[in-house]
mmCIF file of N, CA and C in Angstrom:
data_model
loop_
_atom_site.group_PDB
_atom_site.id
_atom_site.type_symbol
_atom_site.label_atom_id
_atom_site.label_comp_id
_atom_site.label_asym_id
_atom_site.label_seq_id
_atom_site.Cartn_x
_atom_site.Cartn_y
_atom_site.Cartn_z
ATOM 1 N N UNK A 1 -3.560 -8.278 12.530
ATOM 2 C CA UNK A 1 -2.259 -7.798 12.912
ATOM 3 C C UNK A 1 -1.570 -7.180 11.692
ATOM 4 N N UNK A 2 -0.905 -6.093 11.930
ATOM 5 C CA UNK A 2 -0.136 -5.426 10.882
ATOM 6 C C UNK A 2 1.327 -5.452 11.296
ATOM 7 N N UNK A 3 2.176 -5.905 10.373
ATOM 8 C CA UNK A 3 3.608 -5.963 10.616
ATOM 9 C C UNK A 3 4.320 -5.042 9.637
ATOM 10 N N UNK A 4 5.290 -4.309 10.137
ATOM 11 C CA UNK A 4 6.107 -3.447 9.291
ATOM 12 C C UNK A 4 7.527 -4.003 9.271
ATOM 13 N N UNK A 5 8.027 -4.240 8.061
ATOM 14 C CA UNK A 5 9.367 -4.790 7.866
ATOM 15 C C UNK A 5 10.153 -3.841 6.971
ATOM 16 N N UNK A 6 11.451 -3.801 7.196
ATOM 17 C CA UNK A 6 12.282 -2.829 6.486
ATOM 18 C C UNK A 6 13.477 -3.518 5.838
ATOM 19 N N UNK A 7 13.556 -3.388 4.533
ATOM 20 C CA UNK A 7 14.681 -3.920 3.757
ATOM 21 C C UNK A 7 15.533 -2.768 3.215
ATOM 22 N N UNK A 8 15.394 -1.619 3.837
ATOM 23 C CA UNK A 8 16.123 -0.414 3.465
ATOM 24 C C UNK A 8 16.308 0.438 4.715
ATOM 25 N N UNK A 9 16.998 1.555 4.606
ATOM 26 C CA UNK A 9 17.281 2.400 5.769
ATOM 27 C C UNK A 9 16.057 3.163 6.282
ATOM 28 N N UNK A 10 14.980 3.160 5.537
ATOM 29 C CA UNK A 10 13.760 3.873 5.896
ATOM 30 C C UNK A 10 13.075 3.218 7.096
ATOM 31 N N UNK A 11 12.388 4.043 7.908
ATOM 32 C CA UNK A 11 11.532 3.526 8.976
ATOM 33 C C UNK A 11 10.374 4.487 9.187
ATOM 34 N N UNK A 12 9.166 3.933 9.327
ATOM 35 C CA UNK A 12 7.984 4.749 9.605
ATOM 36 C C UNK A 12 8.132 5.425 10.959
ATOM 37 N N UNK A 13 7.631 6.660 11.071
ATOM 38 C CA UNK A 13 7.693 7.396 12.333
ATOM 39 C C UNK A 13 6.633 6.938 13.329
ATOM 40 N N UNK A 14 5.474 6.564 12.826
ATOM 41 C CA UNK A 14 4.329 6.329 13.719
ATOM 42 C C UNK A 14 3.622 5.020 13.367
ATOM 43 N N UNK A 15 4.281 3.909 13.608
ATOM 44 C CA UNK A 15 3.713 2.605 13.261
ATOM 45 C C UNK A 15 2.364 2.365 13.944
ATOM 46 N N UNK A 16 2.255 2.721 15.215
ATOM 47 C CA UNK A 16 1.004 2.490 15.947
ATOM 48 C C UNK A 16 -0.162 3.254 15.335
ATOM 49 N N UNK A 17 0.062 4.527 15.053
ATOM 50 C CA UNK A 17 -0.999 5.365 14.471
ATOM 51 C C UNK A 17 -1.403 4.835 13.092
ATOM 52 N N UNK A 18 -0.430 4.460 12.293
ATOM 53 C CA UNK A 18 -0.734 3.963 10.947
ATOM 54 C C UNK A 18 -1.442 2.613 11.024
ATOM 55 N N UNK A 19 -1.040 1.765 11.951
ATOM 56 C CA UNK A 19 -1.723 0.478 12.138
ATOM 57 C C UNK A 19 -3.195 0.678 12.482
ATOM 58 N N UNK A 20 -3.461 1.599 13.389
ATOM 59 C CA UNK A 20 -4.854 1.877 13.779
ATOM 60 C C UNK A 20 -5.639 2.427 12.595
ATOM 61 N N UNK A 21 -5.036 3.315 11.837
ATOM 62 C CA UNK A 21 -5.674 3.912 10.663
ATOM 63 C C UNK A 21 -6.034 2.824 9.643
ATOM 64 N N UNK A 22 -5.114 1.921 9.378
ATOM 65 C CA UNK A 22 -5.360 0.831 8.425
ATOM 66 C C UNK A 22 -6.469 -0.081 8.944
ATOM 67 N N UNK A 23 -6.381 -0.441 10.206
ATOM 68 C CA UNK A 23 -7.373 -1.329 10.820
ATOM 69 C C UNK A 23 -8.757 -0.696 10.777
ATOM 70 N N UNK A 24 -8.840 0.594 11.077
ATOM 71 C CA UNK A 24 -10.122 1.305 11.035
ATOM 72 C C UNK A 24 -10.667 1.368 9.608
ATOM 73 N N UNK A 25 -9.803 1.572 8.628
ATOM 74 C CA UNK A 25 -10.242 1.619 7.226
ATOM 75 C C UNK A 25 -10.811 0.271 6.807
ATOM 76 N N UNK A 26 -10.141 -0.802 7.176
ATOM 77 C CA UNK A 26 -10.617 -2.150 6.833
ATOM 78 C C UNK A 26 -11.979 -2.406 7.469
ATOM 79 N N UNK A 27 -12.139 -2.032 8.731
ATOM 80 C CA UNK A 27 -13.431 -2.203 9.411
ATOM 81 C C UNK A 27 -14.511 -1.355 8.760
ATOM 82 N N UNK A 28 -14.158 -0.135 8.355
ATOM 83 C CA UNK A 28 -15.107 0.756 7.695
ATOM 84 C C UNK A 28 -15.608 0.173 6.374
ATOM 85 N N UNK A 29 -14.751 -0.584 5.716
ATOM 86 C CA UNK A 29 -15.128 -1.240 4.453
ATOM 87 C C UNK A 29 -15.836 -2.581 4.695
ATOM 88 N N UNK A 30 -16.069 -2.882 5.978
ATOM 89 C CA UNK A 30 -16.764 -4.102 6.404
ATOM 90 C C UNK A 30 -15.984 -5.373 6.089
ATOM 91 N N UNK A 31 -14.674 -5.281 6.273
ATOM 92 C CA UNK A 31 -13.782 -6.428 6.180
ATOM 93 C C UNK A 31 -13.157 -6.651 7.542
ATOM 94 N N UNK A 32 -12.520 -7.798 7.720
ATOM 95 C CA UNK A 32 -11.857 -8.119 8.981
ATOM 96 C C UNK A 32 -10.380 -8.350 8.704
ATOM 97 N N UNK A 33 -9.536 -7.738 9.510
ATOM 98 C CA UNK A 33 -8.096 -7.878 9.354
ATOM 99 C C UNK A 33 -7.608 -9.159 10.007
ATOM 100 N N UNK A 34 -6.933 -9.966 9.228
ATOM 101 C CA UNK A 34 -6.205 -11.121 9.762
ATOM 102 C C UNK A 34 -4.741 -10.714 9.922
ATOM 103 N N UNK A 35 -4.062 -10.441 8.773
ATOM 104 C CA UNK A 35 -2.662 -10.034 8.841
ATOM 105 C C UNK A 35 -2.234 -9.377 7.538
ATOM 106 N N UNK A 36 -1.550 -8.252 7.675
ATOM 107 C CA UNK A 36 -0.899 -7.608 6.534
ATOM 108 C C UNK A 36 0.559 -7.382 6.925
ATOM 109 N N UNK A 37 1.443 -7.817 6.045
ATOM 110 C CA UNK A 37 2.874 -7.582 6.205
ATOM 111 C C UNK A 37 3.299 -6.529 5.203
ATOM 112 N N UNK A 38 3.735 -5.386 5.698
ATOM 113 C CA UNK A 38 4.293 -4.345 4.840
ATOM 114 C C UNK A 38 5.798 -4.529 4.807
ATOM 115 N N UNK A 39 6.373 -4.478 3.613
ATOM 116 C CA UNK A 39 7.815 -4.551 3.463
ATOM 117 C C UNK A 39 8.255 -3.303 2.702
ATOM 118 N N UNK A 40 9.005 -2.442 3.382
ATOM 119 C CA UNK A 40 9.529 -1.232 2.762
ATOM 120 C C UNK A 40 10.918 -1.553 2.228
ATOM 121 N N UNK A 41 11.126 -1.245 0.947
ATOM 122 C CA UNK A 41 12.361 -1.664 0.274
ATOM 123 C C UNK A 41 12.800 -0.588 -0.716
ATOM 124 N N UNK A 42 13.805 -0.904 -1.517
ATOM 125 C CA UNK A 42 14.273 0.024 -2.546
ATOM 126 C C UNK A 42 13.801 -0.445 -3.924
ATOM 127 N N UNK A 43 14.112 0.335 -4.947
ATOM 128 C CA UNK A 43 13.679 0.017 -6.313
ATOM 129 C C UNK A 43 14.192 -1.341 -6.773
ATOM 130 N N UNK A 44 15.451 -1.628 -6.488
ATOM 131 C CA UNK A 44 16.051 -2.877 -6.958
ATOM 132 C C UNK A 44 15.318 -4.096 -6.389
ATOM 133 N N UNK A 45 15.022 -4.049 -5.112
ATOM 134 C CA UNK A 45 14.322 -5.139 -4.426
ATOM 135 C C UNK A 45 12.946 -5.371 -5.062
ATOM 136 N N UNK A 46 12.192 -4.283 -5.244
ATOM 137 C CA UNK A 46 10.837 -4.402 -5.783
ATOM 138 C C UNK A 46 10.853 -4.756 -7.269
ATOM 139 N N UNK A 47 11.824 -4.250 -7.997
ATOM 140 C CA UNK A 47 11.964 -4.585 -9.422
ATOM 141 C C UNK A 47 12.137 -6.091 -9.593
ATOM 142 N N UNK A 48 12.973 -6.691 -8.764
ATOM 143 C CA UNK A 48 13.197 -8.143 -8.849
ATOM 144 C C UNK A 48 11.899 -8.912 -8.611
ATOM 145 N N UNK A 49 11.116 -8.487 -7.638
ATOM 146 C CA UNK A 49 9.820 -9.134 -7.385
ATOM 147 C C UNK A 49 8.882 -8.953 -8.573
ATOM 148 N N UNK A 50 8.878 -7.755 -9.130
ATOM 149 C CA UNK A 50 7.998 -7.437 -10.252
ATOM 150 C C UNK A 50 8.307 -8.342 -11.452
ATOM 151 N N UNK A 51 9.576 -8.542 -11.730
ATOM 152 C CA UNK A 51 9.983 -9.398 -12.848
ATOM 153 C C UNK A 51 9.683 -10.864 -12.530
ATOM 154 N N UNK A 52 10.095 -11.306 -11.342
ATOM 155 C CA UNK A 52 9.965 -12.722 -10.999
ATOM 156 C C UNK A 52 8.521 -13.189 -10.875
ATOM 157 N N UNK A 53 7.700 -12.433 -10.161
ATOM 158 C CA UNK A 53 6.354 -12.892 -9.869
ATOM 159 C C UNK A 53 5.286 -12.380 -10.824
ATOM 160 N N UNK A 54 5.473 -11.178 -11.353
ATOM 161 C CA UNK A 54 4.437 -10.592 -12.219
ATOM 162 C C UNK A 54 4.868 -10.511 -13.678
ATOM 163 N N UNK A 55 6.132 -10.824 -13.948
ATOM 164 C CA UNK A 55 6.672 -10.789 -15.316
ATOM 165 C C UNK A 55 6.582 -9.387 -15.917
ATOM 166 N N UNK A 56 6.693 -8.363 -15.055
ATOM 167 C CA UNK A 56 6.693 -6.962 -15.485
ATOM 168 C C UNK A 56 8.111 -6.420 -15.393
ATOM 169 N N UNK A 57 8.655 -5.997 -16.510
ATOM 170 C CA UNK A 57 10.026 -5.483 -16.553
ATOM 171 C C UNK A 57 10.020 -3.968 -16.373
ATOM 172 N N UNK A 58 9.451 -3.516 -15.247
ATOM 173 C CA UNK A 58 9.338 -2.082 -14.971
ATOM 174 C C UNK A 58 9.509 -1.823 -13.478
ATOM 175 N N UNK A 59 9.838 -0.582 -13.169
ATOM 176 C CA UNK A 59 9.838 -0.141 -11.780
ATOM 177 C C UNK A 59 8.402 0.136 -11.363
ATOM 178 N N UNK A 60 8.114 -0.027 -10.094
ATOM 179 C CA UNK A 60 6.788 0.275 -9.564
ATOM 180 C C UNK A 60 6.933 0.722 -8.122
ATOM 181 N N UNK A 61 5.903 1.360 -7.590
ATOM 182 C CA UNK A 61 5.964 1.815 -6.200
ATOM 183 C C UNK A 61 5.412 0.787 -5.224
ATOM 184 N N UNK A 62 4.528 -0.099 -5.699
ATOM 185 C CA UNK A 62 3.878 -1.049 -4.798
ATOM 186 C C UNK A 62 3.535 -2.333 -5.536
ATOM 187 N N UNK A 63 3.708 -3.428 -4.844
ATOM 188 C CA UNK A 63 3.210 -4.725 -5.291
ATOM 189 C C UNK A 63 2.523 -5.345 -4.086
ATOM 190 N N UNK A 64 1.316 -5.831 -4.300
ATOM 191 C CA UNK A 64 0.622 -6.493 -3.199
ATOM 192 C C UNK A 64 0.272 -7.924 -3.600
ATOM 193 N N UNK A 65 0.454 -8.808 -2.654
ATOM 194 C CA UNK A 65 0.073 -10.203 -2.820
ATOM 195 C C UNK A 65 -1.092 -10.436 -1.872
ATOM 196 N N UNK A 66 -2.228 -10.757 -2.438
ATOM 197 C CA UNK A 66 -3.483 -10.860 -1.693
ATOM 198 C C UNK A 66 -3.776 -12.322 -1.372
ATOM 199 N N UNK A 67 -3.806 -12.642 -0.089
ATOM 200 C CA UNK A 67 -4.133 -13.999 0.360
ATOM 201 C C UNK A 67 -5.478 -14.009 1.090
ATOM 202 N N UNK A 68 -6.273 -12.976 0.872
ATOM 203 C CA UNK A 68 -7.549 -12.845 1.556
ATOM 204 C C UNK A 68 -8.501 -13.968 1.156
ATOM 205 N N UNK A 69 -9.362 -14.310 2.102
ATOM 206 C CA UNK A 69 -10.418 -15.281 1.846
ATOM 207 C C UNK A 69 -11.722 -14.610 2.248
ATOM 208 N N UNK A 70 -12.587 -14.403 1.264
ATOM 209 C CA UNK A 70 -13.838 -13.716 1.553
ATOM 210 C C UNK A 70 -13.564 -12.326 2.099
ATOM 211 N N UNK A 71 -14.100 -12.054 3.272
ATOM 212 C CA UNK A 71 -13.946 -10.732 3.893
ATOM 213 C C UNK A 71 -12.823 -10.693 4.936
ATOM 214 N N UNK A 72 -11.996 -11.728 4.956
ATOM 215 C CA UNK A 72 -10.867 -11.794 5.882
ATOM 216 C C UNK A 72 -9.605 -11.368 5.126
ATOM 217 N N UNK A 73 -9.038 -10.224 5.522
ATOM 218 C CA UNK A 73 -7.897 -9.627 4.822
ATOM 219 C C UNK A 73 -6.580 -10.233 5.299
ATOM 220 N N UNK A 74 -5.815 -10.715 4.320
ATOM 221 C CA UNK A 74 -4.450 -11.198 4.549
ATOM 222 C C UNK A 74 -3.625 -10.857 3.331
ATOM 223 N N UNK A 75 -2.387 -10.437 3.530
ATOM 224 C CA UNK A 75 -1.554 -10.175 2.370
ATOM 225 C C UNK A 75 -0.205 -9.602 2.726
ATOM 226 N N UNK A 76 0.623 -9.535 1.694
ATOM 227 C CA UNK A 76 1.937 -8.917 1.783
ATOM 228 C C UNK A 76 1.969 -7.731 0.834
ATOM 229 N N UNK A 77 2.405 -6.585 1.326
ATOM 230 C CA UNK A 77 2.489 -5.372 0.519
ATOM 231 C C UNK A 77 3.932 -4.887 0.531
ATOM 232 N N UNK A 78 4.524 -4.842 -0.650
ATOM 233 C CA UNK A 78 5.907 -4.387 -0.813
ATOM 234 C C UNK A 78 5.876 -2.976 -1.391
ATOM 235 N N UNK A 79 6.601 -2.057 -0.759
ATOM 236 C CA UNK A 79 6.599 -0.658 -1.180
ATOM 237 C C UNK A 79 8.036 -0.191 -1.377
ATOM 238 N N UNK A 80 8.316 0.338 -2.574
ATOM 239 C CA UNK A 80 9.625 0.929 -2.835
ATOM 240 C C UNK A 80 9.620 2.371 -2.352
ATOM 241 N N UNK A 81 10.365 2.623 -1.300
ATOM 242 C CA UNK A 81 10.442 3.972 -0.747
ATOM 243 C C UNK A 81 11.084 4.917 -1.762
ATOM 244 N N UNK A 82 12.041 4.418 -2.531
ATOM 245 C CA UNK A 82 12.675 5.242 -3.577
ATOM 246 C C UNK A 82 11.644 5.718 -4.597
ATOM 247 N N UNK A 83 10.824 4.800 -5.063
ATOM 248 C CA UNK A 83 9.829 5.129 -6.090
ATOM 249 C C UNK A 83 8.788 6.082 -5.514
ATOM 250 N N UNK A 84 8.363 5.847 -4.281
ATOM 251 C CA UNK A 84 7.383 6.726 -3.633
ATOM 252 C C UNK A 84 7.959 8.136 -3.503
ATOM 253 N N UNK A 85 9.234 8.237 -3.140
ATOM 254 C CA UNK A 85 9.880 9.557 -3.005
ATOM 255 C C UNK A 85 9.922 10.267 -4.351
ATOM 256 N N UNK A 86 10.266 9.555 -5.419
ATOM 257 C CA UNK A 86 10.272 10.160 -6.761
ATOM 258 C C UNK A 86 8.872 10.608 -7.161
ATOM 259 N N UNK A 87 7.876 9.761 -6.892
ATOM 260 C CA UNK A 87 6.494 10.118 -7.230
ATOM 261 C C UNK A 87 6.025 11.327 -6.435
ATOM 262 N N UNK A 88 6.410 11.403 -5.168
ATOM 263 C CA UNK A 88 6.018 12.550 -4.342
ATOM 264 C C UNK A 88 6.541 13.848 -4.954
ATOM 265 N N UNK A 89 7.795 13.818 -5.416
ATOM 266 C CA UNK A 89 8.353 15.004 -6.078
ATOM 267 C C UNK A 89 7.565 15.333 -7.344
ATOM 268 N N UNK A 90 7.290 14.307 -8.153
ATOM 269 C CA UNK A 90 6.549 14.502 -9.406
ATOM 270 C C UNK A 90 5.153 15.073 -9.163
ATOM 271 N N UNK A 91 4.505 14.625 -8.086
ATOM 272 C CA UNK A 91 3.135 15.056 -7.794
ATOM 273 C C UNK A 91 3.079 16.300 -6.909
ATOM 274 N N UNK A 92 4.245 16.764 -6.449
ATOM 275 C CA UNK A 92 4.294 17.964 -5.625
ATOM 276 C C UNK A 92 3.690 17.787 -4.245
ATOM 277 N N UNK A 93 3.872 16.587 -3.666
ATOM 278 C CA UNK A 93 3.369 16.323 -2.315
ATOM 279 C C UNK A 93 4.532 15.828 -1.452
ATOM 280 N N UNK A 94 4.310 15.767 -0.164
ATOM 281 C CA UNK A 94 5.357 15.295 0.738
ATOM 282 C C UNK A 94 5.531 13.783 0.599
ATOM 283 N N UNK A 95 6.710 13.313 0.954
ATOM 284 C CA UNK A 95 6.972 11.873 0.963
ATOM 285 C C UNK A 95 5.963 11.171 1.863
ATOM 286 N N UNK A 96 5.717 11.745 3.033
ATOM 287 C CA UNK A 96 4.791 11.140 3.982
ATOM 288 C C UNK A 96 3.391 10.970 3.384
ATOM 289 N N UNK A 97 2.891 12.008 2.730
ATOM 290 C CA UNK A 97 1.550 11.943 2.144
ATOM 291 C C UNK A 97 1.478 10.887 1.035
ATOM 292 N N UNK A 98 2.476 10.856 0.170
ATOM 293 C CA UNK A 98 2.482 9.871 -0.912
ATOM 294 C C UNK A 98 2.639 8.459 -0.353
ATOM 295 N N UNK A 99 3.439 8.313 0.670
ATOM 296 C CA UNK A 99 3.610 7.010 1.301
ATOM 297 C C UNK A 99 2.299 6.527 1.910
ATOM 298 N N UNK A 100 1.590 7.405 2.579
ATOM 299 C CA UNK A 100 0.301 7.045 3.161
ATOM 300 C C UNK A 100 -0.696 6.653 2.060
ATOM 301 N N UNK A 101 -0.648 7.364 0.937
ATOM 302 C CA UNK A 101 -1.539 7.034 -0.180
ATOM 303 C C UNK A 101 -1.256 5.612 -0.680
ATOM 304 N N UNK A 102 0.002 5.289 -0.834
ATOM 305 C CA UNK A 102 0.366 3.960 -1.331
ATOM 306 C C UNK A 102 -0.002 2.887 -0.301
ATOM 307 N N UNK A 103 0.216 3.172 0.969
ATOM 308 C CA UNK A 103 -0.137 2.221 2.036
ATOM 309 C C UNK A 103 -1.623 1.888 1.974
ATOM 310 N N UNK A 104 -2.477 2.893 1.878
ATOM 311 C CA UNK A 104 -3.928 2.641 1.871
ATOM 312 C C UNK A 104 -4.379 2.091 0.523
ATOM 313 N N UNK A 105 -3.682 2.420 -0.542
ATOM 314 C CA UNK A 105 -4.003 1.905 -1.876
ATOM 315 C C UNK A 105 -3.970 0.374 -1.868
ATOM 316 N N UNK A 106 -2.910 -0.193 -1.293
ATOM 317 C CA UNK A 106 -2.809 -1.654 -1.218
ATOM 318 C C UNK A 106 -3.965 -2.264 -0.441
ATOM 319 N N UNK A 107 -4.331 -1.639 0.668
ATOM 320 C CA UNK A 107 -5.440 -2.119 1.491
ATOM 321 C C UNK A 107 -6.750 -2.062 0.708
ATOM 322 N N UNK A 108 -6.961 -0.982 -0.030
ATOM 323 C CA UNK A 108 -8.194 -0.837 -0.806
ATOM 324 C C UNK A 108 -8.306 -1.919 -1.880
ATOM 325 N N UNK A 109 -7.190 -2.323 -2.465
ATOM 326 C CA UNK A 109 -7.227 -3.458 -3.400
ATOM 327 C C UNK A 109 -7.740 -4.704 -2.675
ATOM 328 N N UNK A 110 -7.267 -4.933 -1.470
ATOM 329 C CA UNK A 110 -7.717 -6.093 -0.692
ATOM 330 C C UNK A 110 -9.212 -6.014 -0.381
ATOM 331 N N UNK A 111 -9.731 -4.803 -0.330
ATOM 332 C CA UNK A 111 -11.158 -4.599 -0.048
ATOM 333 C C UNK A 111 -12.000 -4.602 -1.327
ATOM 334 N N UNK A 112 -11.391 -4.976 -2.434
ATOM 335 C CA UNK A 112 -12.151 -5.165 -3.670
ATOM 336 C C UNK A 112 -12.105 -4.029 -4.662
ATOM 337 N N UNK A 113 -11.416 -2.944 -4.346
ATOM 338 C CA UNK A 113 -11.344 -1.822 -5.275
ATOM 339 C C UNK A 113 -10.297 -2.092 -6.352
ATOM 340 N N UNK A 114 -10.631 -1.705 -7.566
ATOM 341 C CA UNK A 114 -9.742 -1.894 -8.719
ATOM 342 C C UNK A 114 -9.323 -0.523 -9.238
ATOM 343 N N UNK A 115 -8.344 -0.520 -10.154
ATOM 344 C CA UNK A 115 -7.908 0.755 -10.731
ATOM 345 C C UNK A 115 -7.473 0.626 -12.189
ATOM 346 N N UNK A 116 -7.972 -0.387 -12.878
ATOM 347 C CA UNK A 116 -7.563 -0.597 -14.274
ATOM 348 C C UNK A 116 -8.339 0.285 -15.265
ATOM 349 N N UNK A 117 -9.606 0.556 -14.982
ATOM 350 C CA UNK A 117 -10.383 1.427 -15.862
ATOM 351 C C UNK A 117 -10.391 2.841 -15.280
ATOM 352 N N UNK A 118 -10.762 3.810 -16.101
ATOM 353 C CA UNK A 118 -10.834 5.198 -15.624
ATOM 354 C C UNK A 118 -11.830 5.341 -14.474
ATOM 355 N N UNK A 119 -12.995 4.717 -14.611
ATOM 356 C CA UNK A 119 -14.009 4.812 -13.556
ATOM 357 C C UNK A 119 -13.526 4.168 -12.263
ATOM 358 N N UNK A 120 -12.902 2.998 -12.382
ATOM 359 C CA UNK A 120 -12.383 2.319 -11.198
ATOM 360 C C UNK A 120 -11.272 3.142 -10.543
ATOM 361 N N UNK A 121 -10.390 3.696 -11.363
ATOM 362 C CA UNK A 121 -9.282 4.511 -10.844
ATOM 363 C C UNK A 121 -9.824 5.742 -10.121
ATOM 364 N N UNK A 122 -10.882 6.335 -10.664
ATOM 365 C CA UNK A 122 -11.504 7.508 -10.034
ATOM 366 C C UNK A 122 -12.080 7.131 -8.667
ATOM 367 N N UNK A 123 -12.766 6.002 -8.610
ATOM 368 C CA UNK A 123 -13.332 5.556 -7.339
ATOM 369 C C UNK A 123 -12.222 5.239 -6.329
ATOM 370 N N UNK A 124 -11.143 4.610 -6.805
ATOM 371 C CA UNK A 124 -10.007 4.298 -5.938
ATOM 372 C C UNK A 124 -9.408 5.581 -5.379
ATOM 373 N N UNK A 125 -9.220 6.577 -6.226
ATOM 374 C CA UNK A 125 -8.632 7.849 -5.791
ATOM 375 C C UNK A 125 -9.530 8.535 -4.764
ATOM 376 N N UNK A 126 -10.836 8.478 -4.971
ATOM 377 C CA UNK A 126 -11.772 9.077 -4.007
ATOM 378 C C UNK A 126 -11.663 8.389 -2.644
ATOM 379 N N UNK A 127 -11.562 7.069 -2.646
ATOM 380 C CA UNK A 127 -11.416 6.315 -1.392
ATOM 381 C C UNK A 127 -10.072 6.642 -0.729
ATOM 382 N N UNK A 128 -9.007 6.695 -1.525
ATOM 383 C CA UNK A 128 -7.697 7.071 -0.978
ATOM 384 C C UNK A 128 -7.787 8.436 -0.297
ATOM 385 N N UNK A 129 -8.368 9.399 -1.006
ATOM 386 C CA UNK A 129 -8.479 10.755 -0.458
ATOM 387 C C UNK A 129 -9.302 10.775 0.824
ATOM 388 N N UNK A 130 -10.375 9.999 0.858
ATOM 389 C CA UNK A 130 -11.203 9.932 2.042
ATOM 390 C C UNK A 130 -10.391 9.420 3.231
ATOM 391 N N UNK A 131 -9.702 8.308 3.052
ATOM 392 C CA UNK A 131 -8.940 7.737 4.168
ATOM 393 C C UNK A 131 -7.732 8.594 4.530
ATOM 394 N N UNK A 132 -7.129 9.240 3.556
ATOM 395 C CA UNK A 132 -6.036 10.174 3.862
ATOM 396 C C UNK A 132 -6.532 11.328 4.724
ATOM 397 N N UNK A 133 -7.758 11.793 4.460
ATOM 398 C CA UNK A 133 -8.315 12.904 5.248
ATOM 399 C C UNK A 133 -8.524 12.497 6.704
ATOM 400 N N UNK A 134 -8.749 11.224 6.966
ATOM 401 C CA UNK A 134 -8.933 10.743 8.332
ATOM 402 C C UNK A 134 -7.604 10.671 9.090
ATOM 403 N N UNK A 135 -6.518 10.543 8.356
ATOM 404 C CA UNK A 135 -5.198 10.453 8.980
ATOM 405 C C UNK A 135 -4.615 11.827 9.267
ATOM 406 N N UNK A 136 -4.936 12.808 8.449
ATOM 407 C CA UNK A 136 -4.352 14.151 8.571
ATOM 408 C C UNK A 136 -4.805 14.889 9.808
#
C-alpha cells in the first residue's frame, strides 16, 4: 500500500497512476511492497527532521526511513516540495519531472541502490531515468 500525506498546500495530481508506477517498479526490482508513506512538506519541516534524526544541519529534498525486511519494502519518505521546485529550476526541468525523480529515488534506495560513490550514483541515475521513461 502506498499512502500520500500532505503537510503543505501541495497535492499530487495523479495519486493512482503514481502508486501503480511505484508498485510496478518495486515488482520489477523483484521486491514486494508492504507499505510506503510519502509525506510532502516544506523546507522547514524536512530541515527539522534532518537535524533531529540524521544530525545534518542542511536543507535536503528527500529523507527516507527504511523499515524494509529482506525483500519486503516498508518505509516513510519525506519530500520537501520547496526544495524539489528549486532543484527543478536549477536543473531546467519541470517540477513534475523532478518530483517524480525524487519519488522513485527513495524507492530505489529501498531496493538496495546506493548513491554515495560516483559509480553508484551513475547506476542510480540510470535506474531513475529508466523508471521515469515508463511514466512519461
